[in-house]
Amino acid sequence: MSAKTANILFIGDVVGNSGLQIVSRMLKGFISKYEVDFVICNGENAHNGKGMSLEALNQMLEAGVDVVTGGNHTWNNFNFFETLKTHERVLRPQNYPKGTYGKGHGVYKLPRGLGNITVLNLQGRTFMYPIDCPFRTADWVIKQTKEQSSLVVVDFHAEATAEKLALAWYLDGKVSAIIGTHTHVQTADERIFPKGTAYLTDVGMTGPHLSVIGMQVKSAVDRMLYQTPHKYECATDDVHLSAVLLTLDVETGKAVGIERIFYPEFETTVPQG
């Protein structure tokens, strides 16, 4: 095993202003505590709970995020389109059809002489849009970037656990880590696959948990109860930060450690008084 490792912090789906605020307030402390070299953050819900904005992007970058990934809500805010087309630090899923603007992967320089890291954003197809194959798209990106970087971290924005696991087995040993996003609920299945790929089905949501995956409770319940449309309103209370810390060998490209982070922890006892 190489003695040179990089610590990568991956922050789960940031939802609305409350999610942005906890990132701004807490991230620098996490970077110091865990000696983080690079920060990836999914921000597709950062603008009022749906979509992205230049203001939200800048807030995350100023907080210490190095690259912001996206998903199926990346295009919800029309005012963000020009930024998406040109900004080097924001990604959308790579496997949208050829000609879709924006970019789906990037190669970024790490500090401390650790070389480069490739960040790849993919989107699933099960229960989602029938876009291009994420498996074959990943193969193409790995081939394109292998001379530039031994480290490859994938944000797989997907609904189905089975699809996420299938991609992990398919890419085991080809990428450093596959971290799932989209469901907004952190899973407890972090592990390193046999050939060295770190995996977590979903990193969870950074934002208001007194909600239905970020949405105000009443409107979300009424939507389910009456099966009619209701205004999407972002919740604001009980804010938590969801993330995962990856320790990656910069020479082999393999993961040597993975640690889930959820701060602050949920209350698990009945409040007194």
PDB file of C-alpha atoms in Angstrom:
ATOM      1  CA  MET A   1       0.000   0.000   0.000  1.00  0.00           C
ATOM      2  CA  SER A   2       1.197   3.492  -0.832  1.00  0.00           C
ATOM      3  CA  ALA A   3       1.883   5.855   2.044  1.00  0.00           C
ATOM      4  CA  LYS A   4       0.351   8.734   0.065  1.00  0.00           C
ATOM      5  CA  THR A   5      -3.364   9.102   0.578  1.00  0.00           C
ATOM      6  CA  ALA A   6      -5.900  11.824  -0.165  1.00  0.00           C
ATOM      7  CA  ASN A   7      -8.889  12.603   2.040  1.00  0.00           C
ATOM      8  CA  ILE A   8     -11.990  13.406   0.008  1.00  0.00           C
ATOM      9  CA  LEU A   9     -15.162  14.745   1.630  1.00  0.00           C
ATOM     10  CA  PHE A  10     -18.393  14.164  -0.286  1.00  0.00           C
ATOM     11  CA  ILE A  11     -21.422  16.158   0.950  1.00  0.00           C
ATOM     12  CA  GLY A  12     -24.916  14.877   0.213  1.00  0.00           C
ATOM     13  CA  ASP A  13     -27.718  16.737  -1.549  1.00  0.00           C
ATOM     14  CA  VAL A  14     -27.811  20.320  -0.257  1.00  0.00           C
ATOM     15  CA  VAL A  15     -31.423  21.498   0.015  1.00  0.00           C
ATOM     16  CA  GLY A  16     -32.354  25.182   0.110  1.00  0.00           C
ATOM     17  CA  ASN A  17     -30.987  28.052   2.141  1.00  0.00           C
ATOM     18  CA  SER A  18     -30.829  26.061   5.374  1.00  0.00           C
ATOM     19  CA  GLY A  19     -28.626  23.460   3.664  1.00  0.00           C
ATOM     20  CA  LEU A  20     -26.388  26.170   2.267  1.00  0.00           C
ATOM     21  CA  GLN A  21     -26.115  27.803   5.678  1.00  0.00           C
ATOM     22  CA  ILE A  22     -24.974  24.655   7.494  1.00  0.00           C
ATOM     23  CA  VAL A  23     -22.367  24.037   4.792  1.00  0.00           C
ATOM     24  CA  SER A  24     -21.121  27.626   5.150  1.00  0.00           C
ATOM     25  CA  ARG A  25     -21.066  27.337   8.932  1.00  0.00           C
ATOM     26  CA  MET A  26     -19.581  23.859   9.356  1.00  0.00           C
ATOM     27  CA  LEU A  27     -17.457  22.947   6.344  1.00  0.00           C
ATOM     28  CA  LYS A  28     -14.193  24.658   7.253  1.00  0.00           C
ATOM     29  CA  GLY A  29     -14.279  22.925  10.639  1.00  0.00           C
ATOM     30  CA  PHE A  30     -14.812  19.540   8.988  1.00  0.00           C
ATOM     31  CA  ILE A  31     -11.964  20.225   6.554  1.00  0.00           C
ATOM     32  CA  SER A  32      -9.656  20.954   9.470  1.00  0.00           C
ATOM     33  CA  LYS A  33     -10.863  18.059  11.638  1.00  0.00           C
ATOM     34  CA  TYR A  34     -10.547  15.406   8.930  1.00  0.00           C
ATOM     35  CA  GLU A  35      -7.576  16.970   7.092  1.00  0.00           C
ATOM     36  CA  VAL A  36      -9.631  17.088   3.910  1.00  0.00           C
ATOM     37  CA  ASP A  37      -7.821  17.620   0.609  1.00  0.00           C
ATOM     38  CA  PHE A  38     -10.826  17.977  -1.701  1.00  0.00           C
ATOM     39  CA  VAL A  39     -14.577  18.556  -1.278  1.00  0.00           C
ATOM     40  CA  ILE A  40     -17.331  17.349  -3.606  1.00  0.00           C
ATOM     41  CA  CYS A  41     -20.909  18.476  -2.984  1.00  0.00           C
ATOM     42  CA  ASN A  42     -24.171  17.619  -4.716  1.00  0.00           C
ATOM     43  CA  GLY A  43     -26.029  20.916  -5.156  1.00  0.00           C
ATOM     44  CA  GLU A  44     -28.923  20.211  -7.525  1.00  0.00           C
ATOM     45  CA  ASN A  45     -31.475  21.267  -4.877  1.00  0.00           C
ATOM     46  CA  ALA A  46     -29.570  24.213  -3.423  1.00  0.00           C
ATOM     47  CA  HIS A  47     -31.731  26.915  -5.038  1.00  0.00           C
ATOM     48  CA  ASN A  48     -34.956  27.054  -3.004  1.00  0.00           C
ATOM     49  CA  GLY A  49     -35.038  23.260  -2.851  1.00  0.00           C
ATOM     50  CA  LYS A  50     -35.025  22.631  -6.609  1.00  0.00           C
ATOM     51  CA  GLY A  51     -32.291  23.523  -9.074  1.00  0.00           C
ATOM     52  CA  MET A  52     -29.132  25.590  -8.788  1.00  0.00           C
ATOM     53  CA  SER A  53     -28.229  29.275  -8.932  1.00  0.00           C
ATOM     54  CA  LEU A  54     -25.004  31.199  -9.346  1.00  0.00           C
ATOM     55  CA  GLU A  55     -25.480  32.639  -5.852  1.00  0.00           C
ATOM     56  CA  ALA A  56     -25.842  29.163  -4.328  1.00  0.00           C
ATOM     57  CA  LEU A  57     -22.852  27.886  -6.283  1.00  0.00           C
ATOM     58  CA  ASN A  58     -20.676  30.769  -5.117  1.00  0.00           C
ATOM     59  CA  GLN A  59     -21.790  30.254  -1.523  1.00  0.00           C
ATOM     60  CA  MET A  60     -20.702  26.608  -1.646  1.00  0.00           C
ATOM     61  CA  LEU A  61     -17.386  27.416  -3.300  1.00  0.00           C
ATOM     62  CA  GLU A  62     -16.661  30.151  -0.756  1.00  0.00           C
ATOM     63  CA  ALA A  63     -17.426  27.690   2.050  1.00  0.00           C
ATOM     64  CA  GLY A  64     -14.687  25.356   0.784  1.00  0.00           C
ATOM     65  CA  VAL A  65     -16.393  23.109  -1.782  1.00  0.00           C
ATOM     66  CA  ASP A  66     -14.153  22.310  -4.771  1.00  0.00           C
ATOM     67  CA  VAL A  67     -16.702  20.934  -7.245  1.00  0.00           C
ATOM     68  CA  VAL A  68     -20.520  20.843  -7.273  1.00  0.00           C
ATOM     69  CA  THR A  69     -22.330  17.916  -8.882  1.00  0.00           C
ATOM     70  CA  GLY A  70     -25.920  17.707 -10.086  1.00  0.00           C
ATOM     71  CA  GLY A  71     -28.762  15.434 -11.110  1.00  0.00           C
ATOM     72  CA  ASN A  72     -32.235  15.451 -12.580  1.00  0.00           C
ATOM     73  CA  HIS A  73     -33.055  18.871 -11.047  1.00  0.00           C
ATOM     74  CA  THR A  74     -29.946  20.578 -12.425  1.00  0.00           C
ATOM     75  CA  TRP A  75     -32.006  22.368 -15.082  1.00  0.00           C
ATOM     76  CA  ASN A  76     -34.918  23.521 -12.890  1.00  0.00           C
ATOM     77  CA  ASN A  77     -33.684  27.101 -12.618  1.00  0.00           C
ATOM     78  CA  PHE A  78     -33.487  28.671 -16.089  1.00  0.00           C
ATOM     79  CA  ASN A  79     -31.302  31.501 -14.785  1.00  0.00           C
ATOM     80  CA  PHE A  80     -28.510  28.993 -14.098  1.00  0.00           C
ATOM     81  CA  PHE A  81     -28.152  27.762 -17.677  1.00  0.00           C
ATOM     82  CA  GLU A  82     -25.327  30.097 -18.727  1.00  0.00           C
ATOM     83  CA  THR A  83     -23.327  29.261 -15.610  1.00  0.00           C
ATOM     84  CA  LEU A  84     -23.817  25.562 -16.246  1.00  0.00           C
ATOM     85  CA  LYS A  85     -22.490  25.969 -19.782  1.00  0.00           C
ATOM     86  CA  THR A  86     -19.209  27.607 -18.781  1.00  0.00           C
ATOM     87  CA  HIS A  87     -18.284  27.137 -15.104  1.00  0.00           C
ATOM     88  CA  GLU A  88     -15.436  24.687 -14.511  1.00  0.00           C
ATOM     89  CA  ARG A  89     -16.519  23.784 -10.984  1.00  0.00           C
ATOM     90  CA  VAL A  90     -20.087  22.654 -11.668  1.00  0.00           C
ATOM     91  CA  LEU A  91     -21.101  19.340 -13.254  1.00  0.00           C
ATOM     92  CA  ARG A  92     -24.290  17.775 -14.595  1.00  0.00           C
ATOM     93  CA  PRO A  93     -24.770  14.048 -15.253  1.00  0.00           C
ATOM     94  CA  GLN A  94     -22.460  12.922 -18.053  1.00  0.00           C
ATOM     95  CA  ASN A  95     -24.945  10.494 -19.598  1.00  0.00           C
ATOM     96  CA  TYR A  96     -27.470  13.044 -20.843  1.00  0.00           C
ATOM     97  CA  PRO A  97     -27.750  12.884 -24.649  1.00  0.00           C
ATOM     98  CA  LYS A  98     -24.880  14.137 -26.780  1.00  0.00           C
ATOM     99  CA  GLY A  99     -25.142  17.883 -27.300  1.00  0.00           C
ATOM    100  CA  THR A 100     -26.616  18.651 -23.868  1.00  0.00           C
ATOM    101  CA  TYR A 101     -24.771  21.697 -22.553  1.00  0.00           C
ATOM    102  CA  GLY A 102     -22.636  21.612 -19.443  1.00  0.00           C
ATOM    103  CA  LYS A 103     -20.060  18.976 -18.617  1.00  0.00           C
ATOM    104  CA  GLY A 104     -20.370  15.686 -16.780  1.00  0.00           C
ATOM    105  CA  HIS A 105     -16.835  15.166 -15.513  1.00  0.00           C
ATOM    106  CA  GLY A 106     -13.753  17.143 -14.674  1.00  0.00           C
ATOM    107  CA  VAL A 107     -10.128  16.541 -13.720  1.00  0.00           C
ATOM    108  CA  TYR A 108      -9.028  18.688 -10.791  1.00  0.00           C
ATOM    109  CA  LYS A 109      -5.682  19.290  -9.103  1.00  0.00           C
ATOM    110  CA  LEU A 110      -5.200  18.098  -5.538  1.00  0.00           C
ATOM    111  CA  PRO A 111      -3.011  19.906  -2.973  1.00  0.00           C
ATOM    112  CA  ARG A 112       0.182  18.589  -1.339  1.00  0.00           C
ATOM    113  CA  GLY A 113       1.549  17.216  -4.615  1.00  0.00           C
ATOM    114  CA  LEU A 114      -1.059  14.444  -4.621  1.00  0.00           C
ATOM    115  CA  GLY A 115      -1.759  14.699  -8.343  1.00  0.00           C
ATOM    116  CA  ASN A 116      -5.237  14.928  -9.863  1.00  0.00           C
ATOM    117  CA  ILE A 117      -8.707  13.625  -9.152  1.00  0.00           C
ATOM    118  CA  THR A 118     -11.435  12.901 -11.698  1.00  0.00           C
ATOM    119  CA  VAL A 119     -14.988  13.618 -10.587  1.00  0.00           C
ATOM    120  CA  LEU A 120     -17.693  11.936 -12.681  1.00  0.00           C
ATOM    121  CA  ASN A 121     -21.406  12.723 -12.394  1.00  0.00           C
ATOM    122  CA  LEU A 122     -23.817  10.026 -13.634  1.00  0.00           C
ATOM    123  CA  GLN A 123     -27.594   9.613 -13.468  1.00  0.00           C
ATOM    124  CA  GLY A 124     -29.561   6.383 -13.176  1.00  0.00           C
ATOM    125  CA  ARG A 125     -32.334   5.263 -15.515  1.00  0.00           C
ATOM    126  CA  THR A 126     -34.509   3.027 -13.312  1.00  0.00           C
ATOM    127  CA  PHE A 127     -37.663   5.025 -12.398  1.00  0.00           C
ATOM    128  CA  MET A 128     -35.999   8.066 -14.005  1.00  0.00           C
ATOM    129  CA  TYR A 129     -35.499   9.587 -17.466  1.00  0.00           C
ATOM    130  CA  PRO A 130     -34.484   7.089 -20.194  1.00  0.00           C
ATOM    131  CA  ILE A 131     -31.150   8.750 -20.930  1.00  0.00           C
ATOM    132  CA  ASP A 132     -27.870   7.212 -22.106  1.00  0.00           C
ATOM    133  CA  CYS A 133     -26.341   4.194 -20.368  1.00  0.00           C
ATOM    134  CA  PRO A 134     -24.433   5.170 -17.186  1.00  0.00           C
ATOM    135  CA  PHE A 135     -22.369   1.955 -17.350  1.00  0.00           C
ATOM    136  CA  ARG A 136     -21.018   2.556 -20.862  1.00  0.00           C
ATOM    137  CA  THR A 137     -20.662   6.280 -20.190  1.00  0.00           C
ATOM    138  CA  ALA A 138     -18.477   5.519 -17.176  1.00  0.00           C
ATOM    139  CA  ASP A 139     -16.285   3.239 -19.306  1.00  0.00           C
ATOM    140  CA  TRP A 140     -15.790   6.042 -21.817  1.00  0.00           C
ATOM    141  CA  VAL A 141     -14.832   8.640 -19.176  1.00  0.00           C
ATOM    142  CA  ILE A 142     -12.435   6.258 -17.422  1.00  0.00           C
ATOM    143  CA  LYS A 143     -10.688   5.616 -20.735  1.00  0.00           C
ATOM    144  CA  GLN A 144     -10.498   9.351 -21.511  1.00  0.00           C
ATOM    145  CA  THR A 145      -9.038  10.372 -18.151  1.00  0.00           C
ATOM    146  CA  LYS A 146      -6.859   7.429 -17.065  1.00  0.00           C
ATOM    147  CA  GLU A 147      -3.623   9.164 -18.105  1.00  0.00           C
ATOM    148  CA  GLN A 148      -4.518  12.296 -16.137  1.00  0.00           C
ATOM    149  CA  SER A 149      -5.647  10.826 -12.846  1.00  0.00           C
ATOM    150  CA  SER A 150      -5.534   7.589 -10.889  1.00  0.00           C
ATOM    151  CA  LEU A 151      -8.371   8.743  -8.611  1.00  0.00           C
ATOM    152  CA  VAL A 152     -11.941   8.655  -9.890  1.00  0.00           C
ATOM    153  CA  VAL A 153     -14.926   9.514  -7.667  1.00  0.00           C
ATOM    154  CA  VAL A 154     -18.423   8.965  -9.076  1.00  0.00           C
ATOM    155  CA  ASP A 155     -21.585  10.745  -7.944  1.00  0.00           C
ATOM    156  CA  PHE A 156     -24.299   8.315  -9.090  1.00  0.00           C
ATOM    157  CA  HIS A 157     -27.588  10.204  -8.899  1.00  0.00           C
ATOM    158  CA  ALA A 158     -30.096   7.378  -9.024  1.00  0.00           C
ATOM    159  CA  GLU A 159     -33.377   6.157  -7.544  1.00  0.00           C
ATOM    160  CA  ALA A 160     -32.924   2.391  -7.397  1.00  0.00           C
ATOM    161  CA  THR A 161     -30.582   0.721  -4.931  1.00  0.00           C
ATOM    162  CA  ALA A 162     -30.212  -2.238  -7.305  1.00  0.00           C
ATOM    163  CA  GLU A 163     -28.959   0.016 -10.098  1.00  0.00           C
ATOM    164  CA  LYS A 164     -26.444   1.658  -7.765  1.00  0.00           C
ATOM    165  CA  LEU A 165     -25.143  -1.694  -6.553  1.00  0.00           C
ATOM    166  CA  ALA A 166     -24.956  -3.055 -10.093  1.00  0.00           C
ATOM    167  CA  LEU A 167     -22.818  -0.096 -11.170  1.00  0.00           C
ATOM    168  CA  ALA A 168     -20.577  -0.608  -8.136  1.00  0.00           C
ATOM    169  CA  TRP A 169     -19.931  -4.229  -9.039  1.00  0.00           C
ATOM    170  CA  TYR A 170     -19.396  -3.270 -12.689  1.00  0.00           C
ATOM    171  CA  LEU A 171     -16.869  -0.539 -11.832  1.00  0.00           C
ATOM    172  CA  ASP A 172     -15.178  -2.244  -8.867  1.00  0.00           C
ATOM    173  CA  GLY A 173     -11.436  -1.719  -9.303  1.00  0.00           C
ATOM    174  CA  LYS A 174     -11.970   0.787 -12.147  1.00  0.00           C
ATOM    175  CA  VAL A 175     -12.894   3.775  -9.956  1.00  0.00           C
ATOM    176  CA  SER A 176     -11.956   4.853  -6.439  1.00  0.00           C
ATOM    177  CA  ALA A 177     -15.475   5.409  -5.123  1.00  0.00           C
ATOM    178  CA  ILE A 178     -19.141   5.383  -6.102  1.00  0.00           C
ATOM    179  CA  ILE A 179     -21.314   7.554  -3.877  1.00  0.00           C
ATOM    180  CA  GLY A 180     -25.076   7.539  -4.402  1.00  0.00           C
ATOM    181  CA  THR A 181     -27.214  10.661  -4.275  1.00  0.00           C
ATOM    182  CA  HIS A 182     -30.868  11.566  -5.023  1.00  0.00           C
ATOM    183  CA  THR A 183     -32.993   9.763  -2.389  1.00  0.00           C
ATOM    184  CA  HIS A 184     -32.089  12.232   0.403  1.00  0.00           C
ATOM    185  CA  VAL A 185     -31.919   9.430   2.992  1.00  0.00           C
ATOM    186  CA  GLN A 186     -28.488   8.344   4.216  1.00  0.00           C
ATOM    187  CA  THR A 187     -27.896   4.596   4.047  1.00  0.00           C
ATOM    188  CA  ALA A 188     -25.762   2.551   6.444  1.00  0.00           C
ATOM    189  CA  ASP A 189     -24.018   0.285   3.913  1.00  0.00           C
ATOM    190  CA  GLU A 190     -20.651   1.971   3.467  1.00  0.00           C
ATOM    191  CA  ARG A 191     -17.958  -0.525   2.448  1.00  0.00           C
ATOM    192  CA  ILE A 192     -15.006  -1.159   0.191  1.00  0.00           C
ATOM    193  CA  PHE A 193     -15.618  -3.658  -2.613  1.00  0.00           C
ATOM    194  CA  PRO A 194     -13.162  -6.541  -3.233  1.00  0.00           C
ATOM    195  CA  LYS A 195     -11.129  -4.733  -5.904  1.00  0.00           C
ATOM    196  CA  GLY A 196     -10.833  -1.476  -3.969  1.00  0.00           C
ATOM    197  CA  THR A 197     -13.847   0.695  -4.814  1.00  0.00           C
ATOM    198  CA  ALA A 198     -15.532   2.481  -1.890  1.00  0.00           C
ATOM    199  CA  TYR A 199     -19.319   2.497  -1.969  1.00  0.00           C
ATOM    200  CA  LEU A 200     -22.322   4.054  -0.236  1.00  0.00           C
ATOM    201  CA  THR A 201     -25.845   3.661  -1.657  1.00  0.00           C
ATOM    202  CA  ASP A 202     -26.872   7.187  -0.642  1.00  0.00           C
ATOM    203  CA  VAL A 203     -24.946   9.859   1.214  1.00  0.00           C
ATOM    204  CA  GLY A 204     -28.161  11.557   2.354  1.00  0.00           C
ATOM    205  CA  MET A 205     -29.471  15.109   2.539  1.00  0.00           C
ATOM    206  CA  THR A 206     -27.830  18.241   3.892  1.00  0.00           C
ATOM    207  CA  GLY A 207     -30.745  20.407   4.867  1.00  0.00           C
ATOM    208  CA  PRO A 208     -34.027  20.484   6.811  1.00  0.00           C
ATOM    209  CA  HIS A 209     -35.064  17.088   8.195  1.00  0.00           C
ATOM    210  CA  LEU A 210     -38.300  18.339   9.771  1.00  0.00           C
ATOM    211  CA  SER A 211     -39.692  17.703   6.300  1.00  0.00           C
ATOM    212  CA  VAL A 212     -40.447  15.121   3.656  1.00  0.00           C
ATOM    213  CA  ILE A 213     -36.998  14.847   2.025  1.00  0.00           C
ATOM    214  CA  GLY A 214     -36.666  18.638   2.206  1.00  0.00           C
ATOM    215  CA  MET A 215     -40.256  19.598   1.386  1.00  0.00           C
ATOM    216  CA  GLN A 216     -42.645  21.157   3.904  1.00  0.00           C
ATOM    217  CA  VAL A 217     -44.597  18.407   5.628  1.00  0.00           C
ATOM    218  CA  LYS A 218     -48.161  19.602   4.998  1.00  0.00           C
ATOM    219  CA  SER A 219     -47.835  20.101   1.250  1.00  0.00           C
ATOM    220  CA  ALA A 220     -45.975  16.786   0.877  1.00  0.00           C
ATOM    221  CA  VAL A 221     -48.589  14.872   2.932  1.00  0.00           C
ATOM    222  CA  ASP A 222     -51.488  16.513   1.048  1.00  0.00           C
ATOM    223  CA  ARG A 223     -49.883  15.559  -2.243  1.00  0.00           C
ATOM    224  CA  MET A 224     -49.829  11.904  -1.182  1.00  0.00           C
ATOM    225  CA  LEU A 225     -53.193  11.990   0.599  1.00  0.00           C
ATOM    226  CA  TYR A 226     -55.224  13.625  -2.168  1.00  0.00           C
ATOM    227  CA  GLN A 227     -53.096  12.588  -5.188  1.00  0.00           C
ATOM    228  CA  THR A 228     -53.222  16.139  -6.523  1.00  0.00           C
ATOM    229  CA  PRO A 229     -50.451  18.666  -7.229  1.00  0.00           C
ATOM    230  CA  HIS A 230     -49.337  20.927  -4.382  1.00  0.00           C
ATOM    231  CA  LYS A 231     -46.831  23.749  -4.358  1.00  0.00           C
ATOM    232  CA  TYR A 232     -43.273  22.638  -3.656  1.00  0.00           C
ATOM    233  CA  GLU A 233     -42.194  24.594  -0.588  1.00  0.00           C
ATOM    234  CA  CYS A 234     -38.798  24.040   0.957  1.00  0.00           C
ATOM    235  CA  ALA A 235     -38.719  23.306   4.695  1.00  0.00           C
ATOM    236  CA  THR A 236     -36.305  25.093   7.032  1.00  0.00           C
ATOM    237  CA  ASP A 237     -36.062  23.330  10.412  1.00  0.00           C
ATOM    238  CA  ASP A 238     -33.986  20.548  12.035  1.00  0.00           C
ATOM    239  CA  VAL A 239     -30.992  20.993   9.764  1.00  0.00           C
ATOM    240  CA  HIS A 240     -28.345  18.263   9.477  1.00  0.00           C
ATOM    241  CA  LEU A 241     -25.236  17.779   7.360  1.00  0.00           C
ATOM    242  CA  SER A 242     -24.824  14.422   5.580  1.00  0.00           C
ATOM    243  CA  ALA A 243     -21.452  13.455   4.143  1.00  0.00           C
ATOM    244  CA  VAL A 244     -18.933  10.682   3.653  1.00  0.00           C
ATOM    245  CA  LEU A 245     -15.161  10.798   4.100  1.00  0.00           C
ATOM    246  CA  LEU A 246     -13.067   8.813   1.634  1.00  0.00           C
ATOM    247  CA  THR A 247      -9.401   7.925   2.101  1.00  0.00           C
ATOM    248  CA  LEU A 248      -7.873   7.093  -1.273  1.00  0.00           C
ATOM    249  CA  ASP A 249      -4.443   5.754  -2.243  1.00  0.00           C
ATOM    250  CA  VAL A 250      -3.178   8.222  -4.849  1.00  0.00           C
ATOM    251  CA  GLU A 251      -0.862   5.719  -6.521  1.00  0.00           C
ATOM    252  CA  THR A 252      -3.167   2.719  -6.872  1.00  0.00           C
ATOM    253  CA  GLY A 253      -6.415   4.678  -7.085  1.00  0.00           C
ATOM    254  CA  LYS A 254      -8.005   2.317  -4.570  1.00  0.00           C
ATOM    255  CA  ALA A 255      -9.952   3.248  -1.468  1.00  0.00           C
ATOM    256  CA  VAL A 256      -8.407   2.452   1.903  1.00  0.00           C
ATOM    257  CA  GLY A 257     -11.103   3.977   4.088  1.00  0.00           C
ATOM    258  CA  ILE A 258     -14.722   5.176   4.104  1.00  0.00           C
ATOM    259  CA  GLU A 259     -16.556   6.877   6.981  1.00  0.00           C
ATOM    260  CA  ARG A 260     -20.147   8.133   7.074  1.00  0.00           C
ATOM    261  CA  ILE A 261     -20.816  11.518   8.670  1.00  0.00           C
ATOM    262  CA  PHE A 262     -24.198  12.787   9.914  1.00  0.00           C
ATOM    263  CA  TYR A 263     -24.180  15.944  12.048  1.00  0.00           C
ATOM    264  CA  PRO A 264     -25.807  16.492  14.429  1.00  0.00           C
ATOM    265  CA  GLU A 265     -27.165  13.018  15.122  1.00  0.00           C
ATOM    266  CA  PHE A 266     -30.941  12.533  15.332  1.00  0.00           C
ATOM    267  CA  GLU A 267     -32.604  12.471  18.743  1.00  0.00           C
ATOM    268  CA  THR A 268     -33.417   8.834  19.507  1.00  0.00           C
ATOM    269  CA  THR A 269     -35.176   9.236  22.857  1.00  0.00           C
ATOM    270  CA  VAL A 270     -38.509  10.840  23.682  1.00  0.00           C
ATOM    271  CA  PRO A 271     -38.005  14.491  24.726  1.00  0.00           C
ATOM    272  CA  GLN A 272     -38.784  15.094  28.410  1.00  0.00           C
ATOM    273  CA  GLY A 273     -41.069  17.820  29.696  1.00  0.00           C
TER     274      GLY A 273
END
